[in-house]
Short mmCIF file of C-alpha atoms in Angstrom, two decimals:
data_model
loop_
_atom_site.label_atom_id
_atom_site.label_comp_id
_atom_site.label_asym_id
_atom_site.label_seq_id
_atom_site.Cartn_x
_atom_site.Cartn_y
_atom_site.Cartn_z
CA UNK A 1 0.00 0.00 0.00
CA UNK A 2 3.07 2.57 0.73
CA UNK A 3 4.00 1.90 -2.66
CA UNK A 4 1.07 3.49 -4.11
CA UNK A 5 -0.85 5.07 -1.58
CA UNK A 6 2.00 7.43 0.50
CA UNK A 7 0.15 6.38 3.49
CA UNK A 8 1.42 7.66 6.93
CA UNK A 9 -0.67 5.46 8.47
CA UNK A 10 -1.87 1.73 8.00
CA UNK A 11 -4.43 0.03 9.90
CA UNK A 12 -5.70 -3.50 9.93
CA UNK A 13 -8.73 -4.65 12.18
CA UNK A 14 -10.43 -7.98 12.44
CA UNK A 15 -13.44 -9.22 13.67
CA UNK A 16 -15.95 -11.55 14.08
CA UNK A 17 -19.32 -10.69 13.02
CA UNK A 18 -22.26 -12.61 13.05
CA UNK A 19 -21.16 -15.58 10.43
CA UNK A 20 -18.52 -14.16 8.65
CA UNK A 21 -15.25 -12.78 9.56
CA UNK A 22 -14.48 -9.28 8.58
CA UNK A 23 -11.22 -8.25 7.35
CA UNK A 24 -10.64 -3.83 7.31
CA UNK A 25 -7.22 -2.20 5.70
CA UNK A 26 -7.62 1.08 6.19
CA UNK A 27 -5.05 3.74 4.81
CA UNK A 28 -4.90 7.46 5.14
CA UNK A 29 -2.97 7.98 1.63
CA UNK A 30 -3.55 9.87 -1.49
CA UNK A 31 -7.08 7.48 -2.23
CA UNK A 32 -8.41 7.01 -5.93
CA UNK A 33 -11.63 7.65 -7.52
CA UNK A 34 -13.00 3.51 -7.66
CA UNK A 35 -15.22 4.12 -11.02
CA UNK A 36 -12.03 5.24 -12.82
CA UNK A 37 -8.87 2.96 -11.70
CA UNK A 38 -8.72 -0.60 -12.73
CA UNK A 39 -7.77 -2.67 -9.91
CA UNK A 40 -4.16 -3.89 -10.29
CA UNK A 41 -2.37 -7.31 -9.49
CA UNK A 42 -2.73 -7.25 -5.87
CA UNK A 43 -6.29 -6.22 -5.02
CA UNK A 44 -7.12 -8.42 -8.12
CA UNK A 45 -5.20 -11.69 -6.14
CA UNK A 46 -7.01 -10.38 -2.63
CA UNK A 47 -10.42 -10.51 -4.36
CA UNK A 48 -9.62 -13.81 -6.18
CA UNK A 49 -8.70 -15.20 -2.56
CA UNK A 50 -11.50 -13.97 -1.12
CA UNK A 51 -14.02 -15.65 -3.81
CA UNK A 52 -12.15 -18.81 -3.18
CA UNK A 53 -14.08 -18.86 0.23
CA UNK A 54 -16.80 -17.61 -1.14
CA UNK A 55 -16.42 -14.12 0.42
CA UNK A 56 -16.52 -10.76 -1.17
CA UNK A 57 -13.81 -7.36 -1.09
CA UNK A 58 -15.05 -4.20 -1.54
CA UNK A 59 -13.29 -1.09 -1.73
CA UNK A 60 -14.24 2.27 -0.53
CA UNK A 61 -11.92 5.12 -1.50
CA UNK A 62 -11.77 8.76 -3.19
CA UNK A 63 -8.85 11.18 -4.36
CA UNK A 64 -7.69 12.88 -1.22
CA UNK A 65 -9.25 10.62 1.48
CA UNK A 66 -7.40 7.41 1.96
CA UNK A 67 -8.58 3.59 1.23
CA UNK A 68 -10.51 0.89 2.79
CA UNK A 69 -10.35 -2.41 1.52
CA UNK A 70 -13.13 -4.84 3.50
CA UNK A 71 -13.04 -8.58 3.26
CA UNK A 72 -15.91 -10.61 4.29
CA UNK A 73 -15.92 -14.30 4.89
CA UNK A 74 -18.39 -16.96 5.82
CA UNK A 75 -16.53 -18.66 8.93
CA UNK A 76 -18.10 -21.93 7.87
CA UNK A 77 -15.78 -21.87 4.83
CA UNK A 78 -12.81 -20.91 7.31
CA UNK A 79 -13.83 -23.88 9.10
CA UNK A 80 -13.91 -26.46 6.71
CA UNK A 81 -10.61 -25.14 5.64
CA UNK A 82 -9.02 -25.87 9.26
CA UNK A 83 -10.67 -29.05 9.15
CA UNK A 84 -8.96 -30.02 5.96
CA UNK A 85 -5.39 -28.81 6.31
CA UNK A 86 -5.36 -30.41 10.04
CA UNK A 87 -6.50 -33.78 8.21
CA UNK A 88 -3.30 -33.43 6.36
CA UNK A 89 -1.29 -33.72 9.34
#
């Protein structure tokens, strides 16, 4: 994000909510107007991740006023992914 964003400051929160988990990275850099910029390489893998357990990323961001990227995922899917990499133990 430093690269792009000349962020002083970078903030990641997690929590549980409900049946998902929720996933902030919040920025306070130069932002970007959303309709106009094409997502590049790395918030095109973080969104391919996220699909992959069936969650969503959404961005919310404009010139001037920083970024926040939000990722939402069911915990069942988290779940069933614990279960299957501790059966490969």
């Amino acid at each position: 994000m430093n690269k792009y964003a000349n962020a002083q400051s970078i903030s990641i929160d997690v929590d549980i909510q409900d049946d998902h988990l929720k996933m902030q990275i919040i920025d306070d850099g130069v932002g970007f107007d959303t309709a106009i910029a094409k997502p590049g390489i790395g918030l095109s893998n973080m969104k391919r991740r996220a699909e992959l357990f069936s969650g969503k990323l959404s961005i919310d961001s404009s010139p001037g006023n920083g970024c926040t990227i939000t990722v939402q995922i069911p915990i069942e899917n988290i779940d069933a992914l614990e279960i299957k990499e501790s059966a490969k133990s």
